[in-house]
mmCIF file of C-alpha atoms in Angstrom:
data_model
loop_
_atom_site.group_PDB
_atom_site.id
_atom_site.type_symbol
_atom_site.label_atom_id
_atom_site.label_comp_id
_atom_site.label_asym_id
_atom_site.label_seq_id
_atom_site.Cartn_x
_atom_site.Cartn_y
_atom_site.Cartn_z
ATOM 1 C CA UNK D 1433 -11.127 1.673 25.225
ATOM 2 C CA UNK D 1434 -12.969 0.871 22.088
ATOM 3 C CA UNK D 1435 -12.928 4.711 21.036
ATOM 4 C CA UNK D 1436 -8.807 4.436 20.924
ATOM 5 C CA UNK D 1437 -9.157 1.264 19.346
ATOM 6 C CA UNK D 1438 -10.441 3.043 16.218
ATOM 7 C CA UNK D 1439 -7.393 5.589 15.991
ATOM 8 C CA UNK D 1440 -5.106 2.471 16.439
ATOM 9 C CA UNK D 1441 -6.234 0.941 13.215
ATOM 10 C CA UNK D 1442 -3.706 0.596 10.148
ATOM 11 C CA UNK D 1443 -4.938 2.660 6.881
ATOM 12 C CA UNK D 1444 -5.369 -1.331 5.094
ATOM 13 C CA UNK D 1445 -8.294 -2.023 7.849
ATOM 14 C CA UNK D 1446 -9.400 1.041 7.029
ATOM 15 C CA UNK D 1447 -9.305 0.717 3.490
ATOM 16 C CA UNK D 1448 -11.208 -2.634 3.742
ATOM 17 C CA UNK D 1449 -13.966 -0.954 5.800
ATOM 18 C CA UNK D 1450 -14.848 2.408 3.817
ATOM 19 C CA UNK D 1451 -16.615 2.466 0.964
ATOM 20 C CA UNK D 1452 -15.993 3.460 -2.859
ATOM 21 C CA UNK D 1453 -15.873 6.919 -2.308
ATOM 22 C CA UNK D 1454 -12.474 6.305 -0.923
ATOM 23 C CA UNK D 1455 -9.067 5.206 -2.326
ATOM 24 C CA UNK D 1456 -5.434 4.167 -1.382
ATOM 25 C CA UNK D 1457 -2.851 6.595 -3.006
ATOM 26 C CA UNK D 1458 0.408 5.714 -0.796
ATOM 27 C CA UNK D 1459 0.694 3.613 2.451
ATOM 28 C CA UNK D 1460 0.110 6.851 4.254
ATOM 29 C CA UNK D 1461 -3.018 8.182 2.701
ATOM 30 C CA UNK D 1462 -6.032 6.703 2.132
ATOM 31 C CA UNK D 1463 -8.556 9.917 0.165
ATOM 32 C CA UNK D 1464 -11.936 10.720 -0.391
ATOM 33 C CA UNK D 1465 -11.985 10.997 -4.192
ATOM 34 C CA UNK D 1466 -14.990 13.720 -3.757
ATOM 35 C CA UNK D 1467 -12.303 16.079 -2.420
ATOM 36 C CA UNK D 1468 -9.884 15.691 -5.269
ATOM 37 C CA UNK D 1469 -9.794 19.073 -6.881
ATOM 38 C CA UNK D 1470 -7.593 17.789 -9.837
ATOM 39 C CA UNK D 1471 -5.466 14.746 -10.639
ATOM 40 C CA UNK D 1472 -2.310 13.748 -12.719
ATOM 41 C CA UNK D 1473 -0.790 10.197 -12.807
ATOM 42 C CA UNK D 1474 1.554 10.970 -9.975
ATOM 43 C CA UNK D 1475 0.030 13.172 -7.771
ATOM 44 C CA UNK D 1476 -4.030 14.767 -6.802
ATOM 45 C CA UNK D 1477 -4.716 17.421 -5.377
ATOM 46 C CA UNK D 1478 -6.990 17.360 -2.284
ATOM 47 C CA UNK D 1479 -8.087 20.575 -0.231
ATOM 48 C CA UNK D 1480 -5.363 22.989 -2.133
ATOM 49 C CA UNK D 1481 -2.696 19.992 -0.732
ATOM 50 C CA UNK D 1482 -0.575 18.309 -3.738
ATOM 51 C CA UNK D 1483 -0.299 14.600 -2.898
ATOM 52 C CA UNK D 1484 2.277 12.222 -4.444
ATOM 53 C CA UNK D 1485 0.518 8.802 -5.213
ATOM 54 C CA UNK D 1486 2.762 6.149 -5.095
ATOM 55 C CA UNK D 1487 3.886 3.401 -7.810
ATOM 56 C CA UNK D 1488 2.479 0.711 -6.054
ATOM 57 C CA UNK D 1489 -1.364 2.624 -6.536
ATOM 58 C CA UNK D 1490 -0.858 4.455 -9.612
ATOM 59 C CA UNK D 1491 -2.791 1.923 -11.087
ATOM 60 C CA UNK D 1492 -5.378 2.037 -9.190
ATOM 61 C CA UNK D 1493 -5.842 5.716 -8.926
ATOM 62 C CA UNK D 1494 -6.044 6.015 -12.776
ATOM 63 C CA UNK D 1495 -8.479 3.307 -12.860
ATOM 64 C CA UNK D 1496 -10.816 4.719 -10.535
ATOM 65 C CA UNK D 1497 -10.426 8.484 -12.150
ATOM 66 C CA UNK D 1498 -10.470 7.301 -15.563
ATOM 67 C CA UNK D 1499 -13.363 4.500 -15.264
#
């Protein structure tokens, strides 16, 4: 059905479909950067839940908290 369809999707199709307010931090999460309670190169903190952020978007992270 097209409602399971939408659970099925990998985090990179949804990363190409939400907007800014949302950012790759490790191939498992994909955040809304309006929930970040606080930040630090490796890791943010989301809802009182530390999250590592991995090499590969470190860069990006930074980028989007610091610009």
């Amino acid at each position: 059905s097209a409602a399971s369809d939408v659970y099925k999707r990998q985090i990179s199709q949804w990363a190409e479909r939400l907007d800014d307010r949302f950012v790759r931090i490790h191939r498992a999460y994909l955040i809304n950067i309006g929930h970040v309670s606080s930040w630090t190169p490796t890791q943010v903190t989301v809802q009182d839940r530390v999250l590592d952020i991995s090499r590969t978007y470190r860069g990006s992270v930074a980028a989007r908290f610091v610009g």
